[in-house]
Coordinates of C-alpha atoms in Angstrom, one line a residue:
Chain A
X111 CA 10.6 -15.3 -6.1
X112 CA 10.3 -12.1 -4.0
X113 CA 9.6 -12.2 -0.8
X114 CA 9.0 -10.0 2.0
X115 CA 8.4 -11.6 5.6
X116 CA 7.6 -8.8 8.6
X117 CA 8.5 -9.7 12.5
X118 CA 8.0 -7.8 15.7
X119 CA 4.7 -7.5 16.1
X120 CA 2.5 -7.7 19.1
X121 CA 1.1 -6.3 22.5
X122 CA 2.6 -3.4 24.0
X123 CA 1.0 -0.7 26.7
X124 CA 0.6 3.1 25.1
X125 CA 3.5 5.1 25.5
X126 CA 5.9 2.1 24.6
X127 CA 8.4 1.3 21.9
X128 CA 8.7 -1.7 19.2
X129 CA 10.5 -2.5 16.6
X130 CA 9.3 -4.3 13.3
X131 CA 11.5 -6.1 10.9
X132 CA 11.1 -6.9 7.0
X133 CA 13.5 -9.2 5.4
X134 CA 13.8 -9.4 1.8
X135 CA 14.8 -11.9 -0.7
X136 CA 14.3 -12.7 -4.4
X137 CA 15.4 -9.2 -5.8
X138 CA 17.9 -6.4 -5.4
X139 CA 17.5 -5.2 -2.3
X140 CA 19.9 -2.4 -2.1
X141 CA 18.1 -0.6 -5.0
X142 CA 14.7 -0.1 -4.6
X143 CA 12.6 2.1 -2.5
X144 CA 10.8 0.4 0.3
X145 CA 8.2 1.6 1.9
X146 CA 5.5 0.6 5.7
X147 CA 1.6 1.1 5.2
X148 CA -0.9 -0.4 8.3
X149 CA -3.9 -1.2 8.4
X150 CA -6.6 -0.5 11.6
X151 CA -8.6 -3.6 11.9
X152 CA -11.8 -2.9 9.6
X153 CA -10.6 0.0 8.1
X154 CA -8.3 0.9 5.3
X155 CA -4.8 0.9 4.3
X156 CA -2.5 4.4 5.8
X157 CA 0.7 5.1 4.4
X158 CA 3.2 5.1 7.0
X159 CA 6.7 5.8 5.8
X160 CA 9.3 5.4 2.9
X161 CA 13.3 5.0 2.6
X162 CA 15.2 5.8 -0.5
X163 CA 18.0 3.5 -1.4
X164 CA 22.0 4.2 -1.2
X165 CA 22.2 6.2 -4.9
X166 CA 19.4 8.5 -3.1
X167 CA 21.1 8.8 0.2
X168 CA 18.5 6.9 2.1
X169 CA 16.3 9.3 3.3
X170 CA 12.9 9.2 4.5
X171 CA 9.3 10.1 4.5
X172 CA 6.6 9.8 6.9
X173 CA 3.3 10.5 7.4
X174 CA 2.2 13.2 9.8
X175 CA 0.5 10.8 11.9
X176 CA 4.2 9.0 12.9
X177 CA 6.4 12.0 12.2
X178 CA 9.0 12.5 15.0
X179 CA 8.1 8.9 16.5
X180 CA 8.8 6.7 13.9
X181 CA 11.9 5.6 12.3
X182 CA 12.4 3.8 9.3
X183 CA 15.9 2.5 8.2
X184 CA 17.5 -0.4 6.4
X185 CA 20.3 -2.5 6.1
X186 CA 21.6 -3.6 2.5
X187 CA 23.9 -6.4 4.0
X188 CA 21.3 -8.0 5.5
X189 CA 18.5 -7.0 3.0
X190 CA 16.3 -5.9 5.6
X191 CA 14.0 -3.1 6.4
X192 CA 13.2 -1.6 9.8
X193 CA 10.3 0.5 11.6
X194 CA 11.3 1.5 14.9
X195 CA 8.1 2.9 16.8
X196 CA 8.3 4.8 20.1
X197 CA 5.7 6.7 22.3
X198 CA 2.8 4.1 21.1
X199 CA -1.0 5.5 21.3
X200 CA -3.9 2.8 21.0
X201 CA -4.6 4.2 17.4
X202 CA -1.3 2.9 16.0
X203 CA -3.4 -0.7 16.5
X204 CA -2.7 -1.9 12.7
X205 CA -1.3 -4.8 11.1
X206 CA 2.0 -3.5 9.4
X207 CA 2.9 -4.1 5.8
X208 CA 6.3 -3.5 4.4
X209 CA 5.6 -3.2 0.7
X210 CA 8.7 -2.7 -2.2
X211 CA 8.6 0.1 -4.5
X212 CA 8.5 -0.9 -8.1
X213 CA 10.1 0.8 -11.3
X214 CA 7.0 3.3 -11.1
X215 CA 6.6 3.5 -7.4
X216 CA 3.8 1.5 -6.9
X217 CA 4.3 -1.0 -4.5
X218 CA 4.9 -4.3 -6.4
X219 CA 5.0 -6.7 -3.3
X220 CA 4.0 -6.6 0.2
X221 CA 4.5 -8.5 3.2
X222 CA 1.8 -11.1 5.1
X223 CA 1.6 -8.5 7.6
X224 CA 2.5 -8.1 11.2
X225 CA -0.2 -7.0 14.1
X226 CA 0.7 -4.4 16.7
X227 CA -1.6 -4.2 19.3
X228 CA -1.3 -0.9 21.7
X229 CA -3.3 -1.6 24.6
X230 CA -3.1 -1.2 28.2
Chain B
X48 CA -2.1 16.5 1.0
X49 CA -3.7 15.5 -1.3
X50 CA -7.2 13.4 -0.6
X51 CA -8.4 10.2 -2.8
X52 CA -12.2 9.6 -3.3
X53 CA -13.2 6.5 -4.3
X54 CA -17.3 5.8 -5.3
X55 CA -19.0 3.6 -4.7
X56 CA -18.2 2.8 -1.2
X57 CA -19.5 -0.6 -1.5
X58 CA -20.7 -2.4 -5.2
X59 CA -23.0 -5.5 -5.8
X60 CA -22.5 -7.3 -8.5
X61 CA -22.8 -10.6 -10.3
X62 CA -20.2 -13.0 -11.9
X63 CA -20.0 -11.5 -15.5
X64 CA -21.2 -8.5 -15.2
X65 CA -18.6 -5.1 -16.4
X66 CA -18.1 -2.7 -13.1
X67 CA -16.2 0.4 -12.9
X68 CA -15.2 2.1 -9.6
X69 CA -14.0 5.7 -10.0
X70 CA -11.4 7.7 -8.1
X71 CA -10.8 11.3 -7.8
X72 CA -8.1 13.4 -6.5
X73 CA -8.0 16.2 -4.8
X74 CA -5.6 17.7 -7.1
X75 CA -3.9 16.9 -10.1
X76 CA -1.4 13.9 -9.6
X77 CA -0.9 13.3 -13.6
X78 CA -0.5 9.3 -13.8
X79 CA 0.9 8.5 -10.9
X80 CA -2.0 6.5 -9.2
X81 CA -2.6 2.7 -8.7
X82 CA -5.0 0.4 -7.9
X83 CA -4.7 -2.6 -5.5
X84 CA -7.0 -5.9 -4.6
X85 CA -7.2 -7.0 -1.6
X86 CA -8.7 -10.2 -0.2
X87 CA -9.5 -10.7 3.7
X88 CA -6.9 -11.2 6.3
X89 CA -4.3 -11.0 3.3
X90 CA -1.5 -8.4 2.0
X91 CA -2.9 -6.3 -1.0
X92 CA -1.8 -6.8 -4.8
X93 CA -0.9 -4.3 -7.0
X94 CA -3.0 -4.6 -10.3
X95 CA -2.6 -1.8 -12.2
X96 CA -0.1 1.3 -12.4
X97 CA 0.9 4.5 -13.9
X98 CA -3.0 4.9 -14.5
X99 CA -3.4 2.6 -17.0
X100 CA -0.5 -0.3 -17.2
X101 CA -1.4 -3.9 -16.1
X102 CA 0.8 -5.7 -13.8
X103 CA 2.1 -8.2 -15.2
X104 CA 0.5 -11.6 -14.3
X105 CA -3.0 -9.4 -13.8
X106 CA -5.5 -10.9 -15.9
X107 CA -6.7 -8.6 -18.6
X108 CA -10.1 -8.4 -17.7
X109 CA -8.4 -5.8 -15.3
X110 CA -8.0 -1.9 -17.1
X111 CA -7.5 1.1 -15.6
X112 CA -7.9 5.1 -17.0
X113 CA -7.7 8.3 -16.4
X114 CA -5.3 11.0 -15.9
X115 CA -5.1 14.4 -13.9
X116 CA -7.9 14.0 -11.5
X117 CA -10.2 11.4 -12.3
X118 CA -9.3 7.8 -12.7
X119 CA -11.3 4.6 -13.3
X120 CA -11.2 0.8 -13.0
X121 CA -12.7 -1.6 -14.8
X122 CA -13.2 -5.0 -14.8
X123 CA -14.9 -6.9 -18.0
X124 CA -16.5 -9.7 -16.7
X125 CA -16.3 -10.2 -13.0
X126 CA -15.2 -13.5 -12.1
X127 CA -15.7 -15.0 -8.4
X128 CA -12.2 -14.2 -8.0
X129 CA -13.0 -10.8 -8.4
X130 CA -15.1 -10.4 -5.2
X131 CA -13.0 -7.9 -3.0
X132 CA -11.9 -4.8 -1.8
X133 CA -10.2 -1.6 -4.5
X134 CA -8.0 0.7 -3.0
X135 CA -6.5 3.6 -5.0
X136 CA -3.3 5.0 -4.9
X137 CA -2.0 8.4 -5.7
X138 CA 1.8 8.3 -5.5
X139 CA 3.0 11.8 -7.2
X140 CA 3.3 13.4 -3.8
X141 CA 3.7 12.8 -0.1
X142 CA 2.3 11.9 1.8
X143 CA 1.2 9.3 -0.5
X144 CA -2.8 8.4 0.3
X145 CA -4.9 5.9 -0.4
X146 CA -8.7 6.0 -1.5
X147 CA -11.0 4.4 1.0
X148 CA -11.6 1.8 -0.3
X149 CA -14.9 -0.4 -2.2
X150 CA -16.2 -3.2 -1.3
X151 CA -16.9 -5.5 -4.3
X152 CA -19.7 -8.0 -3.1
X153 CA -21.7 -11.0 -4.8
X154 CA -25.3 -9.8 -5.9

């Protein structure tokens, strides 16, 4: 069964730094794209950022919105995916999905969630 | 980038009835869109793919068209499962986008 567990949410004053985690199991990890998409509360779901795997020298795509303040990487010997976020504004207030790329690209399975709350 | 419009905004509907929520991009993105459920206070689910291909343990009611710009989704008979919220998906380009999202809700 695939699963995808996120960690590393929670409060933290604007201007700060976090970092999430997302640890897979139940498939490959090593060869499939994964990718981070929040959510605001109430609104909808914003693309955050994507990592290729090894065969596509794991590099990365971000929104402009987190560009230059995120960081997404990975670690295949520990099947697990990171988002490290720095210089936090109140409007990066979202639960955070990690979410697996499928065969296609669509994203096949996501995480519960984690909530980051940017708030003085 | 390229900008996903979803209509309607919000739909009301009743168990059994067929519904069809339309998205249009900005641009052409061939096949490459989705289409996920999602429930309250949970993670969404994909349901359908490439346009048109049904994820596999999605109930069939589910179908999805379209190609170019202008993609649909339709469920058969609406079941009280069904009640939720549809986002769209392009993923041919980046940044990827989403639609904004509708609103499924019990008539």
């Amino acid at each position: 069964e695939v699963q995808l567990v996120e960690s590393g949410g929670g409060l933290v004053q604007p201007g700060g730094s976090l970092r999430l985690s997302c640890a897979a199991s139940g498939f490959t990890f090593s060869d499939h794209y994964m990718d981070w998409v929040r959510q605001a509360p109430g609104k909808g779901l914003e693309w955050v950022g994507r990592i290729r795997n090894k065969a596509n020298s794991y590099t990365t795509e971000y929104a402009a919105s987190v560009k230059g303040r995120f960081t997404i990487s990975r670690d295949d010997s520990k099947n697990s995916l990171y988002l490290q976020m720095n210089s936090l504004k109140t409007e990066d207030t979202a639960v955070y999905y990690c979410a697996k790329s499928g065969g296609y690209q669509a994203f096949d399975y996501w995480g519960q969630g984690t909530l980051v709350t940017v708030s003085s | 980038d390229i900008q996903m419009t979803q209509s309607p905004s919000t739909l009301s509907a009743s168990v059994g009835d067929r519904v069809t929520i339309t998205c249009r991009a900005s641009q052409s993105i061939s096949n490459r869109l989705a289409w996920y459920q999602q429930k309250p206070g949970k993670a969404p689910k994909l349901l359908i793919y490439k346009a048109s291909s049904l994820e596999s343990g999605v109930p069939s009611r589910f179908s999805g068209s379209g190609s170019g710009t202008e993609f649909t989704l339709t469920i058969s008979s609406l079941q009280p499962d069904d009640f939720a919220t549809y986002y769209c998906q392009q993923y041919n380009s980046y940044p990827i986008t989403f639609g904004q999202g509708t609103r499924l809700e019990i008539k």
